[in-house]
C-alpha positions as MATLAB code, in Angstrom:
seq = 'XXXXXXXXXXXXXXXXXXXXXXXXXXXXXXXXXXXXXXXXXXXXXXXXXXXXXXXXXXXXXXXXXXXXXXXXXXXXXXXXXXXXXXXXXXXXXXXXXXXXXXXXXXXXXXXXXXXXXXXXXXXXXXXXXXXXXXXXXXXXXXXXXXXXXXXXXXXXXXXXXXXXXXXXXXXXXXXXXXXXXXXXXXXXXXXXXXXXXXXXXXXXXXXXXXXXXXXXXXXXXXXXXXXXXXXXXXXXXXXXXXXXXXXXXXXXXXXXXXXXXXXXXXXXXXXXXXXXXXXXXXXXXXXXXXXXXXXXXXXXXXXXXXXXXXXXXXXXXXXXXXXXXXXXXXXXXXXXXXXXXX';
ca = [
      84.959   44.988  133.117;
      86.324   47.267  136.124;
      88.895   48.828  133.879;
      85.904   49.812  131.284;
      83.993   51.244  134.421;
      86.828   53.171  135.364;
      87.532   54.801  132.096;
      83.599   55.525  131.792;
      83.952   57.313  135.020;
      87.111   59.320  133.921;
      85.324   60.324  130.709;
      82.375   61.341  132.526;
      84.256   63.385  135.076;
      85.778   64.859  132.106;
      82.725   65.991  130.553;
      81.351   67.349  133.590;
      84.513   69.482  133.957;
      84.297   70.686  130.413;
      80.587   71.716  130.613;
      81.440   73.525  133.882;
      84.281   75.346  132.016;
      81.978   76.204  129.204;
      79.110   77.478  131.370;
      81.613   79.401  133.312;
      83.159   80.946  130.055;
      79.479   81.609  128.941;
      78.778   83.750  132.202;
      81.891   85.458  132.202;
      81.326   86.543  128.223;
      77.784   87.500  129.340;
      79.247   89.388  132.436;
      81.909   91.060  129.893;
      79.271   91.998  127.387;
      77.049   93.580  130.090;
      79.765   95.278  131.355;
      80.860   96.872  127.991;
      77.256   97.723  127.312;
      77.014   99.492  130.644;
      80.295  101.346  129.574;
      79.244  102.142  126.206;
      75.923  103.702  127.055;
      76.727  105.404  130.720;
      77.829  109.070  130.394;
      81.466  109.606  131.482;
      82.666  111.876  134.018;
      83.628  114.435  131.961;
      84.175  118.010  133.320;
      81.919  119.885  130.972;
      81.890  121.901  129.171;
      84.815  120.095  127.558;
      87.030  121.407  124.400;
      89.292  118.333  123.285;
      91.692  117.766  120.447;
      91.840  114.728  118.427;
      95.038  114.108  116.441;
      95.511  111.933  113.349;
      96.516  108.179  113.996;
      95.337  104.702  114.935;
      92.458  104.153  117.635;
      94.907  103.392  120.247;
      96.452  106.735  119.976;
      93.122  108.495  119.820;
      91.818  106.653  122.884;
      94.911  107.715  124.697;
      94.443  111.410  123.786;
      90.804  111.129  124.971;
      91.860  109.739  128.187;
      94.514  112.365  128.923;
      92.018  115.184  128.149;
      89.198  113.815  130.374;
      86.894  112.785  127.360;
      86.834  108.937  128.551;
      87.366  107.433  131.647;
      89.042  104.476  130.048;
      91.331  104.187  126.928;
      91.185  100.633  126.874;
      87.612  100.398  126.946;
      87.338  103.026  124.317;
      89.433  101.366  122.237;
      87.679   97.939  122.803;
      84.289   99.731  122.052;
      85.559  101.578  118.790;
      86.620   98.240  117.460;
      83.338   96.607  118.374;
      81.337   99.181  116.825;
      83.256   98.892  113.456;
      84.254  102.405  113.541;
      87.493  102.423  114.651;
      89.208  103.602  111.347;
      86.610  106.240  110.685;
      87.307  108.544  113.738;
      88.110  112.058  112.454;
      90.791  114.364  113.705;
      89.877  117.878  114.908;
      88.587  119.903  117.826;
      85.528  118.700  119.673;
      83.126  120.156  121.999;
      80.611  118.496  124.393;
      78.328  120.416  126.820;
      76.961  117.471  128.976;
      78.558  114.248  130.084;
      78.651  111.994  127.127;
      78.703  108.174  126.789;
      81.422  106.460  125.133;
      79.008  105.012  122.214;
      77.857  108.739  121.545;
      81.161  109.833  121.560;
      82.466  107.216  119.126;
      79.565  108.398  116.867;
      80.607  111.912  117.243;
      84.204  111.143  116.238;
      83.062  109.162  113.208;
      80.701  111.932  111.848;
      83.537  114.395  112.250;
      81.516  116.756  114.212;
      84.064  119.221  114.904;
      83.980  122.729  115.797;
      87.516  122.837  114.253;
      89.156  120.788  111.988;
      92.865  119.769  112.505;
      95.046  119.086  109.508;
      98.701  117.979  110.299;
     101.351  118.253  107.581;
     104.055  115.811  108.585;
     107.608  116.284  108.697;
     109.291  114.690  105.868;
     106.095  114.702  103.646;
     106.348  115.373  100.271;
     104.214  117.690   98.222;
     102.443  114.670   96.701;
     101.674  113.448  100.326;
     100.283  116.889  101.262;
      98.202  117.164   98.226;
      96.785  113.511   98.890;
      95.887  114.375  102.172;
      94.056  117.371  101.699;
      92.013  116.123   98.986;
      91.294  113.243  101.373;
      90.087  115.532  103.935;
      86.361  115.754  103.335;
      85.614  118.414  106.054;
      87.497  121.237  104.299;
      86.309  123.282  101.099;
      87.564  121.486   97.900;
      89.355  124.274   96.022;
      92.628  122.517   95.663;
      91.892  119.593   93.395;
      91.076  121.907   90.211;
      94.813  123.603   90.420;
      97.718  121.918   89.034;
     101.238  122.800   90.718;
     101.754  126.012   88.401;
      98.482  127.260   89.200;
      98.718  126.522   92.944;
     101.791  128.754   92.825;
     100.356  131.569   91.239;
      97.192  131.522   93.387;
      99.297  131.540   96.494;
     101.932  134.000   95.105;
     104.742  131.525   95.928;
     107.919  132.658   94.020;
     109.420  129.118   93.560;
     109.521  126.249   90.576;
     107.698  123.860   92.750;
     105.350  123.552   95.740;
     108.108  121.199   97.235;
     109.287  122.318  100.653;
     107.009  125.335  100.690;
     104.566  124.362  103.592;
     105.757  124.086  107.263;
     105.080  121.019  108.984;
     102.496  121.549  111.823;
      99.042  121.126  113.070;
      96.732  123.592  111.538;
      93.335  124.243  113.260;
      90.461  125.801  110.835;
      86.851  125.899  110.828;
      84.952  123.076  108.972;
      84.465  123.886  105.156;
      87.373  126.135  105.266;
      89.450  126.900  102.046;
      92.495  124.232  101.365;
      94.168  127.221   99.875;
      93.890  129.460  102.775;
      95.393  126.590  105.053;
      98.022  126.152  102.561;
      98.656  130.011  102.653;
      98.992  129.928  106.531;
     101.532  126.923  106.187;
     103.908  128.716  103.498;
     103.632  132.023  105.720;
     104.886  129.929  108.575;
     107.552  128.350  106.532;
     108.846  131.590  105.491;
     108.988  132.941  108.755;
     110.938  129.878  110.126;
     113.195  129.765  107.219;
     114.231  133.381  107.517;
     114.685  133.077  111.179;
     116.932  129.942  110.639;
     118.824  131.800  107.729;
     119.539  134.709  109.976;
     121.446  132.496  112.560;
     123.587  130.652  109.901;
     127.315  129.755  110.281;
     129.801  132.195  108.580;
     131.345  129.310  106.545;
     128.253  127.795  105.554;
     128.685  126.573  101.699;
     125.035  127.680  100.809;
     124.158  131.015   98.848;
     120.673  131.718   99.630;
     117.595  130.816  101.845;
     116.431  128.369   99.084;
     119.708  126.628   99.335;
     118.844  126.228  103.027;
     115.586  124.944  102.372;
     116.973  122.411   99.965;
     119.638  121.371  102.175;
     117.178  121.188  105.177;
     114.684  118.783  103.142;
     117.785  116.406  102.387;
     118.611  116.291  106.305;
     114.891  115.603  106.984;
     114.748  112.561  104.643;
     118.196  111.066  105.637;
     117.369  111.605  109.486;
     115.931  108.633  111.123;
     117.115  109.798  114.730;
     116.816  113.638  115.283;
     120.040  113.881  117.187;
     122.017  113.127  113.818;
     120.542  115.951  111.816;
     123.331  118.470  112.627;
     126.238  115.521  111.858;
     124.386  114.650  108.623;
     124.155  118.575  107.680;
     127.869  118.679  108.360;
     128.623  115.854  106.162;
     126.932  117.359  103.293;
     128.480  120.664  103.997;
     131.756  119.098  103.874;
     131.141  117.684  100.507;
     129.725  120.787   99.024;
     132.993  122.616   99.961;
     135.352  120.074   98.396;
     133.120  119.783   95.305;
     132.210  116.153   96.239;
     128.933  114.916   94.975;
     126.237  114.304   97.802;
     125.303  110.804   96.965;
     122.149  110.663   98.991;
     119.352  108.284   98.026;
     116.403  110.033   98.866;
     117.173  112.682   96.012;
     117.519  109.678   93.721;
     113.994  108.095   94.997;
     112.377  111.550   94.502;
     113.572  111.994   90.804;
     112.189  108.615   90.140;
     108.819  109.702   91.113;
     105.973  107.058   90.241;
     108.633  105.047   88.892;
     110.191  103.997   92.342;
     109.014  100.500   93.310;
     110.474  100.371   96.980;
     114.038   99.670   96.395;
     116.939  101.289   94.917;
     118.678   99.275   92.388;
     122.407   99.960   91.014;
     120.802  101.179   87.626;
     118.612  103.662   89.499;
     121.754  105.335   90.868;
     123.435  105.328   87.597;
     120.226  106.864   85.790;
     120.804  110.504   85.385;
     117.661  112.862   86.578;
     117.989  116.352   87.910;
     117.797  115.054   91.228;
     120.378  112.224   91.222;
     122.995  113.348   93.391;
     125.398  110.488   92.387;
     125.431  111.815   88.731;
     125.204  115.342   89.479;
     127.048  117.775   91.644;
     125.760  120.052   94.170;
     122.338  120.363   95.531;
     119.095  119.251   93.676;
     116.896  122.043   91.904;
     114.321  121.948   94.693;
     113.623  120.414   98.056;
     112.310  116.989   97.893;
     110.216  117.174  101.012;
     108.696  119.473  103.729;
     111.487  119.950  106.517;
     110.600  120.746  110.025;
     112.270  123.388  112.371;
     115.003  121.104  113.581;
     116.053  120.167  110.003;
     116.023  124.115  108.968;
     118.467  124.803  111.984;
     120.771  121.705  111.250;
     121.146  122.832  107.757;
     122.199  126.276  108.425;
     124.410  125.432  111.486;
     125.647  122.130  110.937;
     127.993  120.103  113.165;
     131.617  120.782  112.930;
     132.885  117.428  111.672;
     135.605  116.125  109.460;
     133.210  113.177  108.487;
     132.264  113.017  105.014;
     130.380  109.552  104.964;
     127.372  107.959  106.819;
     125.485  104.913  106.810;
     122.453  103.756  108.713;
     122.928  101.302  111.756;
     119.318   99.833  111.194;
     118.118  101.404  114.291;
     117.441  104.827  113.096;
     120.917  106.193  113.923;
     123.801  106.870  111.670;
     127.351  105.676  111.583;
     129.979  108.558  110.305;
     133.295  108.066  108.965;
     136.216  110.410  107.723;
     137.612  107.981  105.165;
     136.276  105.948  102.533;
     137.787  102.977  104.086;
     136.206  103.479  107.321;
     132.687  103.935  105.479;
     133.140  100.558  103.631;
     133.857   99.015  106.684;
     130.666  100.442  108.295;
     128.672   99.544  105.221;
     129.965   95.806  105.547;
     129.115   95.915  109.256;
     125.673   97.520  109.397;
     124.200   96.871  105.765;
     126.032   93.750  104.532;
     126.146   92.109  108.146;
     129.953   91.040  107.704;
];
């Protein structure tokens, strides 16, 4: 009987502690909610008038940008509030302006509405033309004058002397007014690519196995797509240059993937490497007929000033960097180590 009373007292003590913890948790939750509400509705200490830029990316990246530019006092609380509001995926890139201290709640609403003074559109290094077109069509703050044009009509409209829009637009962030022409933006991006390409070509190495700026643009696109680590760009360009000099096929996977188009399902098979297309550098010698992506300035420079090396092979180490080899035997050993895990 005494043991039963003792057990009952223990159970009662446990239940009291549990109730106390639940009450404490409730009090803390109410306090947190109250604190978040106060943060959400209280104007921040922004230095006004304030013009700030919001680049594309996750809510975490956007919140960090806002804190660095003085648009919010706390990136952490802004991120939490954006998620609570359900608008975290609707925050739009662009250049914004506030003329009076603004609460985080009002700021989130402003970004979700895209109430910009300028639209910021970014062409990412390594994007293909399909990526650029898709992003432009999805950008609702620009004029819709690209959608009706196929690639041939686009090239004619922009007076681009090339067989494909691929590689013709320089990766950068372009600021334009809301409602601006998509074609005007592409015209700027093309002019910038021409300027960067001509500047790179003017400093090309004397023994470069490329015949024209277009060849350099194609080579730069291969370097861009093969590079997971910026510092490897000149070495990768060096390997490709060495192969071109001795008539060895480039055998680079990104060209095969590009040639497959929509048929690529995320993994290259042996049959894909053996199936001939104009872009299959396993079955065809020399450069592919067009670029395969939009190369950045570093890739352009690497293409015309490749590293001096005797390497003919490279393989990914799995961490973004590449292992370079001068002989097939060394390369096979590197493949065993980094790809097959032997």
